[in-house]
Short mmCIF file of C-alpha atoms in Angstrom, two decimals:
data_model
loop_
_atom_site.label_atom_id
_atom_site.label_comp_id
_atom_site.label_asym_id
_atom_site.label_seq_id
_atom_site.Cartn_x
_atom_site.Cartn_y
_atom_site.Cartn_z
CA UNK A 1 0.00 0.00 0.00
CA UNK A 2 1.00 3.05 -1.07
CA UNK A 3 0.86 6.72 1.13
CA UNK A 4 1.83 10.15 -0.21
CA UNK A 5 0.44 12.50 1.95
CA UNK A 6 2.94 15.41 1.45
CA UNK A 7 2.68 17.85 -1.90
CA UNK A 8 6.68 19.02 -3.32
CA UNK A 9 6.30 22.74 -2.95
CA UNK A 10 9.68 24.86 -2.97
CA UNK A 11 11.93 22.32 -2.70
CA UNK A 12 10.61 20.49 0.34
CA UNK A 13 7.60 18.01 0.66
CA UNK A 14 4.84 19.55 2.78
CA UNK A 15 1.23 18.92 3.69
CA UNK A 16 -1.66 20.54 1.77
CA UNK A 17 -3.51 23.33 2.98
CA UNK A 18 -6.66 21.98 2.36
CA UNK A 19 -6.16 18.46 2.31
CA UNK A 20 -8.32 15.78 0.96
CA UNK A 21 -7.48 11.54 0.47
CA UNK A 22 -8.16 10.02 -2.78
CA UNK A 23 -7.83 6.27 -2.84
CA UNK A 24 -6.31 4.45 -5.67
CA UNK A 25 -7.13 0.99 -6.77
CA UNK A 26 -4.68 -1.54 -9.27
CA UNK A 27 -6.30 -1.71 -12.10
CA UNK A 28 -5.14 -5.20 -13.26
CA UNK A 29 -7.31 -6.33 -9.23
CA UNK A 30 -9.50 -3.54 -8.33
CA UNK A 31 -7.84 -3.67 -5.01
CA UNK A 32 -6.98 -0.47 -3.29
CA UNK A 33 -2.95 -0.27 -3.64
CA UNK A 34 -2.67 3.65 -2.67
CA UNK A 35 -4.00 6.55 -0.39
CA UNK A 36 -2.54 10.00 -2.17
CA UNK A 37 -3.47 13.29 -0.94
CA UNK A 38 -4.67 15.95 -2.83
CA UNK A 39 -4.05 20.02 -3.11
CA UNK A 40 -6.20 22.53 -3.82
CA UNK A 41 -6.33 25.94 -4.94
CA UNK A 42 -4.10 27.53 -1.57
CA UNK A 43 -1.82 24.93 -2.88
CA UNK A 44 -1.75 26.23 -6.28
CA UNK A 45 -1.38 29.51 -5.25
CA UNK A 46 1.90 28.98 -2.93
CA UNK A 47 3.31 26.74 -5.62
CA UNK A 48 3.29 29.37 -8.28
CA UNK A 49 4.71 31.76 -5.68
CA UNK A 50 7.93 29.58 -5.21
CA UNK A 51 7.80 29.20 -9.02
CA UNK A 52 7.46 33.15 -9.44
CA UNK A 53 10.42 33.48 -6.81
CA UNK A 54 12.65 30.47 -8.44
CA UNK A 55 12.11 32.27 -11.68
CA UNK A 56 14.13 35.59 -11.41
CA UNK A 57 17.35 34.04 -10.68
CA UNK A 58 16.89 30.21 -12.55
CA UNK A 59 16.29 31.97 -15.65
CA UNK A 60 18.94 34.18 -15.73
CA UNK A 61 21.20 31.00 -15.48
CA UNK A 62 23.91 29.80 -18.39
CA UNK A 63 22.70 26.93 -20.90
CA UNK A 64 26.06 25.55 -19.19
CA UNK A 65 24.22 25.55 -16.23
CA UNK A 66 21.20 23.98 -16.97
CA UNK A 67 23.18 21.51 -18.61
CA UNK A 68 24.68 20.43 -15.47
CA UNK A 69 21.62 20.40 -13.71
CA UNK A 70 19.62 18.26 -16.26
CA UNK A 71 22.66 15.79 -16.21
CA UNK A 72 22.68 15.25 -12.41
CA UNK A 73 19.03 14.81 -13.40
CA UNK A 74 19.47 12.13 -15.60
CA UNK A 75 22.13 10.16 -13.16
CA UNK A 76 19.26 10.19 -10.46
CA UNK A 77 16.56 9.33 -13.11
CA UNK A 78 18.62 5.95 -13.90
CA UNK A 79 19.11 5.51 -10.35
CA UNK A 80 15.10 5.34 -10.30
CA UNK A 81 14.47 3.66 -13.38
CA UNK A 82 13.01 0.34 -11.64
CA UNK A 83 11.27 1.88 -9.20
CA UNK A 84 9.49 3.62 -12.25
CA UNK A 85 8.97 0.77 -14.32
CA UNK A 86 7.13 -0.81 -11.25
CA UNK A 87 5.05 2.42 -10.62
CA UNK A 88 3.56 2.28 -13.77
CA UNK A 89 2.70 -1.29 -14.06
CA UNK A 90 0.79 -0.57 -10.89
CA UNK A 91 -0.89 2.52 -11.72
CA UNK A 92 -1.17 2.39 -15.69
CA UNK A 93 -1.66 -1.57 -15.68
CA UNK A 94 0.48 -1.48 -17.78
CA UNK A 95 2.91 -4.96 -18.40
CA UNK A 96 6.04 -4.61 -16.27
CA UNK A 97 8.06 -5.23 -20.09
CA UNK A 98 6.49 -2.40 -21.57
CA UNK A 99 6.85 -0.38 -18.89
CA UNK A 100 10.41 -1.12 -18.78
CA UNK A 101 10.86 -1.36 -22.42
CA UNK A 102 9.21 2.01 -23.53
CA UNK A 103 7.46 4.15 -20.72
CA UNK A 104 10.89 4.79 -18.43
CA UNK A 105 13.18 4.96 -21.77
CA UNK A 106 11.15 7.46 -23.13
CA UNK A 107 11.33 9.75 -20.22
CA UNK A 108 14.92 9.08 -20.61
CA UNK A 109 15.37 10.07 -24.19
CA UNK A 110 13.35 13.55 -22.92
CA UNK A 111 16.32 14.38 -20.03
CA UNK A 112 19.24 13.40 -22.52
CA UNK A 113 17.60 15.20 -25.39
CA UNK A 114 17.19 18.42 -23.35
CA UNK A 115 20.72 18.32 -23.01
CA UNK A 116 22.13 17.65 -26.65
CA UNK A 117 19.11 20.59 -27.41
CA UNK A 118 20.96 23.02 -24.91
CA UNK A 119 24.61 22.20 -25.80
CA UNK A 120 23.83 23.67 -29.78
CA UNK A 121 20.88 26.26 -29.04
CA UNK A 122 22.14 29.82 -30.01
CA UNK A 123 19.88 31.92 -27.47
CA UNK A 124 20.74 35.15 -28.80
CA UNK A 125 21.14 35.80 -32.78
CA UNK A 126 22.56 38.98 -34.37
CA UNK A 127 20.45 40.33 -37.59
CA UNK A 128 22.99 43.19 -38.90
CA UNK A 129 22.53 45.67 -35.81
CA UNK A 130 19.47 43.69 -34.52
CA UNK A 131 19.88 41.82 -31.54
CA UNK A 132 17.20 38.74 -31.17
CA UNK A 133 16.95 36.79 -28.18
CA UNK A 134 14.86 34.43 -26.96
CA UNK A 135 14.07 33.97 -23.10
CA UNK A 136 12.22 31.99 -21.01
CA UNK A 137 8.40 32.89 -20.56
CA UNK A 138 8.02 32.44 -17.28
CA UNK A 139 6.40 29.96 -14.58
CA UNK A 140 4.64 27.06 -16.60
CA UNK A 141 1.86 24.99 -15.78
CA UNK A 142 1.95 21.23 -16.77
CA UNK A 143 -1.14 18.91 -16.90
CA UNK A 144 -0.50 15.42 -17.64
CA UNK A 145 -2.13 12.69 -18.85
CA UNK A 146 -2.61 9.33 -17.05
CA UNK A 147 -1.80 7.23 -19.86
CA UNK A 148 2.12 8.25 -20.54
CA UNK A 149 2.51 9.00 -16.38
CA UNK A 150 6.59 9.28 -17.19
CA UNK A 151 7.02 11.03 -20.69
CA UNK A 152 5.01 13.52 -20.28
CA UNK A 153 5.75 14.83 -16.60
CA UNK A 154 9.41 14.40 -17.93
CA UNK A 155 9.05 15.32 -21.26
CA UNK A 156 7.37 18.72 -20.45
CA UNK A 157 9.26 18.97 -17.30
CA UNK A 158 12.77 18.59 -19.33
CA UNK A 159 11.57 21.37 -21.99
CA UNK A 160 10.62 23.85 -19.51
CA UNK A 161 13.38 23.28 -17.46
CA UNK A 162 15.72 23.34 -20.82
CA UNK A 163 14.53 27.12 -21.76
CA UNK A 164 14.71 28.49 -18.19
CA UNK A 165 10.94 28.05 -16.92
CA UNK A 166 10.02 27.24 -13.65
CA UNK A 167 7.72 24.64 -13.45
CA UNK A 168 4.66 23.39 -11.33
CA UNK A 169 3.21 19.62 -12.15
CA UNK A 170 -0.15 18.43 -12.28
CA UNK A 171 0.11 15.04 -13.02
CA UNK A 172 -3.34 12.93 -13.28
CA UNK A 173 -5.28 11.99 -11.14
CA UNK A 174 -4.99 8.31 -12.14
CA UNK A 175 -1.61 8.12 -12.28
CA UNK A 176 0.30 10.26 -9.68
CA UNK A 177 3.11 7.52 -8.27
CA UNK A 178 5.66 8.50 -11.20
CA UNK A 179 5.29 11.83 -11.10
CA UNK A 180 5.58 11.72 -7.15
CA UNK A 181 8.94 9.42 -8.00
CA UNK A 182 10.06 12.43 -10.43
CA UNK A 183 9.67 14.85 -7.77
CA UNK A 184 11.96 12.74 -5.61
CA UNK A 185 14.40 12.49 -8.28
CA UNK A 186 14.35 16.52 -8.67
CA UNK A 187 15.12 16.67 -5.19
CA UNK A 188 17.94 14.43 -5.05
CA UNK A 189 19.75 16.15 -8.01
CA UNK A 190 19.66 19.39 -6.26
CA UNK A 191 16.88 21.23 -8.16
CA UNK A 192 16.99 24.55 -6.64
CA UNK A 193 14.06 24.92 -4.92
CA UNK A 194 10.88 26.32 -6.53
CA UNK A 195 12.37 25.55 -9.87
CA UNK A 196 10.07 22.58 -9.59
CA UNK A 197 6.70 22.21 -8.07
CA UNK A 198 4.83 19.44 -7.79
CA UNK A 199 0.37 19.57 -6.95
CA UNK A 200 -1.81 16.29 -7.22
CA UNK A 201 -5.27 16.82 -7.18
CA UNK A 202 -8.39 17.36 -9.70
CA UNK A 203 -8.46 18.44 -12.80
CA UNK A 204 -11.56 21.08 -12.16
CA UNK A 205 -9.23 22.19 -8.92
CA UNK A 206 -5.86 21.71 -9.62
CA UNK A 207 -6.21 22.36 -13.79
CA UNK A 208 -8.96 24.90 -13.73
CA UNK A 209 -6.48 27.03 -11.42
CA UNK A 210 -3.10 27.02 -12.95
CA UNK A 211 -4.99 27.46 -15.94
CA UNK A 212 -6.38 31.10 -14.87
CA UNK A 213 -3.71 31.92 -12.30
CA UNK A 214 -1.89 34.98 -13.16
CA UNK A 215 1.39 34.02 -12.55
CA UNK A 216 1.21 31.39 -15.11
CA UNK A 217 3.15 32.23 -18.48
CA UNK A 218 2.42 29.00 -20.19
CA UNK A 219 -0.11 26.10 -19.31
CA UNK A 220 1.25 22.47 -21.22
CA UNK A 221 -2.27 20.41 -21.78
CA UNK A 222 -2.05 17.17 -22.28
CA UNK A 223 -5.70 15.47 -22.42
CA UNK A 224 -9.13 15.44 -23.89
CA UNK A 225 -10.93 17.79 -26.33
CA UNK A 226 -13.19 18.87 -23.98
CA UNK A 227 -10.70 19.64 -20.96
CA UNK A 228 -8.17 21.41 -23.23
CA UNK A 229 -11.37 23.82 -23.62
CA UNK A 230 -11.92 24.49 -20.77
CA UNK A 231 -8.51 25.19 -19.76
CA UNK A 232 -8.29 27.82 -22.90
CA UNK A 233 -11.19 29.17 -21.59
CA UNK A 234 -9.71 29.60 -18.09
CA UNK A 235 -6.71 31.12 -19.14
CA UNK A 236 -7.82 33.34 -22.19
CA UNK A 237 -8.88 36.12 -19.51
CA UNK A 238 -4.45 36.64 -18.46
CA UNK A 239 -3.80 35.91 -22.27
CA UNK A 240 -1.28 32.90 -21.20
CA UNK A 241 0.52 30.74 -24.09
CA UNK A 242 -1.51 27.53 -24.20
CA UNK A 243 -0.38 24.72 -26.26
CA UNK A 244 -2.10 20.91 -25.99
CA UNK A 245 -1.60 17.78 -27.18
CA UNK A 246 -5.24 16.02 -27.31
CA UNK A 247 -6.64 12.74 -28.81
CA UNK A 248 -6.78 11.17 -32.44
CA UNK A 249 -8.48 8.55 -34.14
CA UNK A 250 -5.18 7.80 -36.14
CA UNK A 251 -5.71 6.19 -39.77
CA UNK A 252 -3.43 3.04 -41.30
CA UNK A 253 -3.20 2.78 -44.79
CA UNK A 254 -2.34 -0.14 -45.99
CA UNK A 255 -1.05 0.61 -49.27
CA UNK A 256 -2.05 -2.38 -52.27
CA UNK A 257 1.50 -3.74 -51.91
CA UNK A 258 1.96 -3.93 -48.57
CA UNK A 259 3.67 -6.62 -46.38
CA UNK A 260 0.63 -7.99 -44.01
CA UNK A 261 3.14 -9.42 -41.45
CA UNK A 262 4.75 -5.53 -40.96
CA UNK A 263 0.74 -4.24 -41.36
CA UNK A 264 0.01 -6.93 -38.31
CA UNK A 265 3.05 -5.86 -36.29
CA UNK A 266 2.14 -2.28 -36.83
CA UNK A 267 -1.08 -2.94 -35.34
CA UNK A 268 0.04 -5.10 -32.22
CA UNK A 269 2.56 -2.76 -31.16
CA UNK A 270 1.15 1.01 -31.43
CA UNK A 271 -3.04 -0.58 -30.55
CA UNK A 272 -3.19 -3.98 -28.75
CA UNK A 273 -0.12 -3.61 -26.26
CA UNK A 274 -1.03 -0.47 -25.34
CA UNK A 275 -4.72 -1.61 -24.40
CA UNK A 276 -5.50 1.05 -27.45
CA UNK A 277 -4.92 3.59 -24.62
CA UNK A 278 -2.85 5.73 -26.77
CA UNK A 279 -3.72 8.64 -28.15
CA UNK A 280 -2.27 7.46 -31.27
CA UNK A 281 -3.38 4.42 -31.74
CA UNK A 282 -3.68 3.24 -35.30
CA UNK A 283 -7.40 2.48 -34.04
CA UNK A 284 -8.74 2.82 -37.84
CA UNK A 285 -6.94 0.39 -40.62
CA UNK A 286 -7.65 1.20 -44.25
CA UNK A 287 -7.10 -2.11 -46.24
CA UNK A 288 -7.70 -2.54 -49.94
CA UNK A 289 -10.85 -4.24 -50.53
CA UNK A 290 -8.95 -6.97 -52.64
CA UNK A 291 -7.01 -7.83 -49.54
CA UNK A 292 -9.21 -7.37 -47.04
CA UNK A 293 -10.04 -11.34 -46.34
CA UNK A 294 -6.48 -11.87 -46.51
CA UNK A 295 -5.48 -9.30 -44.16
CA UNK A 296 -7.97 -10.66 -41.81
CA UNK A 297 -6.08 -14.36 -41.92
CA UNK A 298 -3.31 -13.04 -41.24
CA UNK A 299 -4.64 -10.50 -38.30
CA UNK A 300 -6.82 -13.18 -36.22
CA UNK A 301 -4.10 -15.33 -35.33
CA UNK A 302 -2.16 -12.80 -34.20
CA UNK A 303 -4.98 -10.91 -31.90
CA UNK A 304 -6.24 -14.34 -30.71
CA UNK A 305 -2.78 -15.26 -29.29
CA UNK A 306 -2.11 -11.84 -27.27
CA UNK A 307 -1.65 -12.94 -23.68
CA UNK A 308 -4.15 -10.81 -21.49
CA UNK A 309 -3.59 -10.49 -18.33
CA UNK A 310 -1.70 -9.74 -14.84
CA UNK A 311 0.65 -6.77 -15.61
CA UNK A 312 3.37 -8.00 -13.82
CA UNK A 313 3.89 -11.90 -15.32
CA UNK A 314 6.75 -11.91 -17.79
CA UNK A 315 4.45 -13.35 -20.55
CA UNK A 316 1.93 -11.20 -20.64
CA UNK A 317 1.38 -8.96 -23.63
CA UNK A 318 -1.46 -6.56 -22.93
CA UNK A 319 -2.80 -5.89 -19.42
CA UNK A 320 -6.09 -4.41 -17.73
CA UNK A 321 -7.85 -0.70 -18.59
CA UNK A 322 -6.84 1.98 -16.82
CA UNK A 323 -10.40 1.73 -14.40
CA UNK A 324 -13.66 0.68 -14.25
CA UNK A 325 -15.06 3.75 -16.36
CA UNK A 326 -12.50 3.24 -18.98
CA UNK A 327 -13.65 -0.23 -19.37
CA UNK A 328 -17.62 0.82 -19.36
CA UNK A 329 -16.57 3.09 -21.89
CA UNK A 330 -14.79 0.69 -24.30
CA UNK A 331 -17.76 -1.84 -23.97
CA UNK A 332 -20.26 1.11 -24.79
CA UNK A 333 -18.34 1.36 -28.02
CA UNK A 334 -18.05 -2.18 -28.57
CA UNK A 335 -21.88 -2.56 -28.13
CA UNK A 336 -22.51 0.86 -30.69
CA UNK A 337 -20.37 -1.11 -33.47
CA UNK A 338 -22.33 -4.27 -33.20
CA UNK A 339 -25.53 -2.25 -33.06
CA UNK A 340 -24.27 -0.28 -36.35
CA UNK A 341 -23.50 -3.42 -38.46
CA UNK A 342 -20.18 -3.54 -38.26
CA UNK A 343 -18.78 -6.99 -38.53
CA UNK A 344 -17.23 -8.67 -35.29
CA UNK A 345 -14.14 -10.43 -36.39
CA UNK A 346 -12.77 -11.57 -32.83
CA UNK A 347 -13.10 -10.64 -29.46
CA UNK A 348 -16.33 -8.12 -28.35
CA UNK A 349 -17.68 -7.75 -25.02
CA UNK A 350 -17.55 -8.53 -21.70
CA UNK A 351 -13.82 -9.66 -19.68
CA UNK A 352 -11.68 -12.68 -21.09
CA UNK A 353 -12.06 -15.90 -19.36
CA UNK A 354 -10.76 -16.22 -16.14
CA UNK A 355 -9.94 -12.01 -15.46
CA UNK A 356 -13.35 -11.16 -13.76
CA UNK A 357 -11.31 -9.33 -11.20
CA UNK A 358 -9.72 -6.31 -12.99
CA UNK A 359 -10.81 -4.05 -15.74
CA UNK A 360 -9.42 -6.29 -18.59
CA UNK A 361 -10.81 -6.20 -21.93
CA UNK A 362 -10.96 -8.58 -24.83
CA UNK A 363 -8.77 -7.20 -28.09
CA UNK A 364 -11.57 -6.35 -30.86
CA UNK A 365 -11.52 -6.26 -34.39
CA UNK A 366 -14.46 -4.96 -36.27
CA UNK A 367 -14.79 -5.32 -40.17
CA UNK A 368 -16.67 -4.00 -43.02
CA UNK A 369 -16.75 -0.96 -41.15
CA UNK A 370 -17.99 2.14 -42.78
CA UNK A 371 -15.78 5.75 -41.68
CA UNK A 372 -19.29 6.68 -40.64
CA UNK A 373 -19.83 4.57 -37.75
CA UNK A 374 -19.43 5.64 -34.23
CA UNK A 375 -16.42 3.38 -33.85
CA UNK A 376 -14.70 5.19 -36.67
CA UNK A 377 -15.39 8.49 -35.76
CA UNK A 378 -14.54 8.50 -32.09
CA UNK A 379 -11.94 7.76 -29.87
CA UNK A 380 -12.11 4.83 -27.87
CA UNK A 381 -8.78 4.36 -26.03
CA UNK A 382 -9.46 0.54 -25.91
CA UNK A 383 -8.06 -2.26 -27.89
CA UNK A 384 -10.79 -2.38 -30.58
CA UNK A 385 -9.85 -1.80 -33.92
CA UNK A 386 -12.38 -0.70 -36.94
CA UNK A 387 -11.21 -1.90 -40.47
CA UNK A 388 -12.05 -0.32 -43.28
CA UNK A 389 -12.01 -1.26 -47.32
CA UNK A 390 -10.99 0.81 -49.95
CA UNK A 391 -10.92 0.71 -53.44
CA UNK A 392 -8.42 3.41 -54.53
CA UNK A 393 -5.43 4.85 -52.77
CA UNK A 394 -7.20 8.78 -53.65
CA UNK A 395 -10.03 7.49 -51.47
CA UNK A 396 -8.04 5.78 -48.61
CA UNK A 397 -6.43 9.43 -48.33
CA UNK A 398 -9.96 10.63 -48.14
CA UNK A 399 -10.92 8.43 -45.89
CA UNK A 400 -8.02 9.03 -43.72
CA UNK A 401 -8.12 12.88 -43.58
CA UNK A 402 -12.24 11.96 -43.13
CA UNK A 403 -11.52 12.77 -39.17
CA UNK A 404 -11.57 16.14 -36.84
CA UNK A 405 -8.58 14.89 -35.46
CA UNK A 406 -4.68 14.92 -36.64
CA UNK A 407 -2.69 13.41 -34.32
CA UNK A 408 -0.65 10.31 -36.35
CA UNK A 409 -1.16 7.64 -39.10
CA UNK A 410 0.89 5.08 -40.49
CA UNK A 411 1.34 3.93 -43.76
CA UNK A 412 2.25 0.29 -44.86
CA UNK A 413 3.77 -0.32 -48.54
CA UNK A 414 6.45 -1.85 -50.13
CA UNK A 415 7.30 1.30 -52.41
CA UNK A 416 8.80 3.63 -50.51
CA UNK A 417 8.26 6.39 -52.60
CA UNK A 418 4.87 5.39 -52.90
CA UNK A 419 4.53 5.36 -49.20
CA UNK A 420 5.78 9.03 -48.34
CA UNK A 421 3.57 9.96 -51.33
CA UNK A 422 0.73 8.99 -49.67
CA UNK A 423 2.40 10.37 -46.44
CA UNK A 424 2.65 13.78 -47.06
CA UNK A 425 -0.94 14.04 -48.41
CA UNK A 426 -2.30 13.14 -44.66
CA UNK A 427 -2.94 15.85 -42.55
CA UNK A 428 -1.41 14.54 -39.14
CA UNK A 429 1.69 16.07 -36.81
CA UNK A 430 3.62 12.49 -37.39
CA UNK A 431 3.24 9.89 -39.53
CA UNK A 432 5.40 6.45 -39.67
CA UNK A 433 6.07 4.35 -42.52
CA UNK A 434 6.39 0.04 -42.13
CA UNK A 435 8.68 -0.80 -38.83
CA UNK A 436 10.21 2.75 -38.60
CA UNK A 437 11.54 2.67 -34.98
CA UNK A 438 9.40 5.96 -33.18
CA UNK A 439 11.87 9.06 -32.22
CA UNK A 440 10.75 10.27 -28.84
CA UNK A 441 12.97 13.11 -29.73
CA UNK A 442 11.45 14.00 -32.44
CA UNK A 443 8.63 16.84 -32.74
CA UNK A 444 5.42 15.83 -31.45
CA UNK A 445 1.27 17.23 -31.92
CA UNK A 446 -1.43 17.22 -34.03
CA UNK A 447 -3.39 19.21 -36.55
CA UNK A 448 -7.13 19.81 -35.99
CA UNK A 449 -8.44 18.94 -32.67
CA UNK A 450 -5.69 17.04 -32.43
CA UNK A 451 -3.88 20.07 -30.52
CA UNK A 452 -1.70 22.88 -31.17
CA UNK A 453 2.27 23.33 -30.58
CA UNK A 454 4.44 20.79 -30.64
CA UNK A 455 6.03 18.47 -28.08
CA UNK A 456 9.51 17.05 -27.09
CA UNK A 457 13.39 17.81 -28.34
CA UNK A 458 14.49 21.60 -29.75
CA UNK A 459 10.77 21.95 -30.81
CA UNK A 460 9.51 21.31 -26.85
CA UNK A 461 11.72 23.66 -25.84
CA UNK A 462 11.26 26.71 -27.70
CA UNK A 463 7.18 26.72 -27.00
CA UNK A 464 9.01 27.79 -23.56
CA UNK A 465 10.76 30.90 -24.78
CA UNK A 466 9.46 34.29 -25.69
CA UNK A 467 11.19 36.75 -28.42
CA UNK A 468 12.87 40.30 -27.22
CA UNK A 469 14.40 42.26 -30.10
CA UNK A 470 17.24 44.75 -28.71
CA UNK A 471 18.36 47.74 -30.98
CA UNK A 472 21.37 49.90 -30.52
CA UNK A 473 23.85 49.72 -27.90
#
């Protein structure tokens, strides 16, 4: 059983002002594994004090110097790295591989990339007699996800950090061990204090008031449509830099010469092990109508043999829902393809056998879906996946674009050429092409609803840093 009962405010752990308890259950058992107190809006306030006070002296500090700090960052982030893995297996669900595997290397690839970023940035650029130079923008407000609870804390954390922001951490609700464990780490590299805040608590507390709070220069959203609205609405009033990252219903063309074993993998790795809780998830697959019996062959086998269940058992390959909602939600969607005449290839609804305990799910594919349904159009963040059939490449691209959303797609062929044709006429932030390996460094956002500003590496950084133009002198 787990017990945080302190917040991180200017550099030392204290108790809220206004405490409340929320309990936490493991999602893979439904049995409570965690008491975690939560901050409210008192807490908020004194946070972004420290942040305000941290600011005028940590942002007037060397690249040099943030360099060294983000390296003794990094040694005490690898000293953690296990005790991370096994926080999000027991918060997320997620299996203890994966979370080894991918969650805590991509927070690493977000401290090491700040630092490669800072070592080559030119902060101050001569124009003829123009001096241009970019600072930080001031305290920034982060607001995490639950479903990436150690790349985004870190990967937001690192960027703001990187440009010479101070920083205070909402983490979700869900999810708060890791970013309680990156707090920790913070501490033990000698962040000075204030630099780095850290409130759990709700998002309509917590969210709603970094999001209007005056001494916020920049609130980071990472989240649903509807939340990232509400938080623009909150802080259009103090005319604060928002940027979010929100949801997608990602499209994946397979192109009419494409290898079905890479199209399978694609799907298995980015959907299934995930539990389709990524906002990315290839969640639609476009699949020429000539192929589309034979994709299936080769698709069933594969989804039939995923190993559901306990997060933590070395041969498991997808694990439980985040919670009890999430799960409702997925089998509401489930239920609205069947009732809209899609086909049911495998899986559908209720738990697999023998995981009654647990919000476990069964991996779903739906065919002869139309981009019309309900289980095309929206985003589920379970492992269901709608396939469509097309006829013509033009009108797989239709399809595809066919979306509010613009977060990622992926694009199977065996032409190359072909493929980045077809790439560069979908209107997403990223797209990736047959096994490319993902580059956490790399920019990352959407078009559409999908978000606005970008993510991660030299982009993440500069949505930190505001313009000054000096003349003369």
């Amino acid at each position: 059983m787990r017990e945080h009962n302190e917040l991180y405010l200017d550099g030392a752990w204290r108790a809220p002002l206004d405490p409340t308890v929320m309990e936490l259950a493991d999602p893979a058992t439904g049995n409570l594994n965690a008491r975690v107190v939560l901050g409210g809006e008192a807490d908020v306030d004194a946070a972004v004090a420290a942040a305000e006070r941290a600011f005028v002296s940590y942002s007037q500090t060397t690249p040099q110097e943030r360099i060294a700090l983000l390296e003794r960052v990094l040694v005490e982030y690898d000293a953690r790295s296990e005790d991370l893995a096994q926080a999000v297996t027991e918060e997320l669900g997620a299996p203890l591989a994966l979370a080894r595997g991918a969650h805590v290397p991509s927070g690493r690839v977000q401290i090491a990339t700040a630092i490669e970023v800072l070592k080559s940035y030119e902060f101050t650029e001569m124009r003829g007699e123009t001096c241009i130079r970019k600072e930080a923008l001031g305290v920034a407000g982060l607001i995490t996800p639950w479903n990436f609870p150690v790349l985004q804390p870190v990967g937001k954390t690192m960027s703001a950090l990187a440009a010479g922001c101070t920083v205070v951490l909402k983490p979700a609700q869900l999810t708060p061990y890791s970013a309680i464990i990156l707090a920790e780490i913070m501490e033990a590299a000698g962040v000075p204090a204030g630099v780095f805040n850290l409130v759990n608590g709700r998002g309509s507390v917590i969210g709603a008031s970094l999001s209007s709070h005056p001494g916020v220069g920049i609130v980071s959203f990472t989240g649903s449509l509807a939340a990232a609205t509400q938080v623009a609405i909150a802080a259009a009033p103090t005319v604060k830099r928002v940027t979010s990252e929100l949801g997608g219903k990602s499209p994946h063309i397979l192109l009419p010469d494409a290898d079905l074993d890479v199209a399978v993998d694609t799907a298995m790795t980015w959907l299934m092990a995930v539990t389709g809780q990524l906002c990315s998830a290839p969640s639609r697959t476009l699949v020429p109508r000539a192929r589309l019996e034979e994709f299936l062959s080769v698709l069933v086998p594969v989804v039939e043999n995923i190993v559901v269940g306990d997060p933590r058992a070395e041969d498991t390959t997808m694990g439980p829902l985040i919670s009890a909602e999430q799960w409702n939600t997925v089998q509401g969607y489930i239920r609205q393809g069947l009732d809209e005449g899609a086909r049911l290839v495998t899986g559908g609804l209720g738990k697999p056998a023998g995981l009654e305990a647990g919000h476990f799910a069964k991996p779903t594919v739906f065919a002869d879906v139309e981009n019309s349904m309900t289980i095309a159009r929206e985003e589920i963040f379970g492992p269901v996946m709608s396939v469509i059939a097309y006829d013509t490449v033009d009108e797989a691209i239709e399809i595809a674009n066919d979306t509010p959303f613009g977060l990622a797609a992926y694009v199977t062929g065996e032409d190359l050429q072909a493929a980045r044709a077809v790439a560069e006429q979908i209107r997403v932030g990223y797209v990736m092409i047959n096994d490319a390996e993902f580059d956490w460094s790399a920019p990352w956002g959407g078009y559409k609803q999908s978000g606005n500003g970008r993510e991660f590496g030299l982009d993440g950084m500069t949505e930190y840093l505001e313009t000054k133009v000096i003349r003369g002198g």
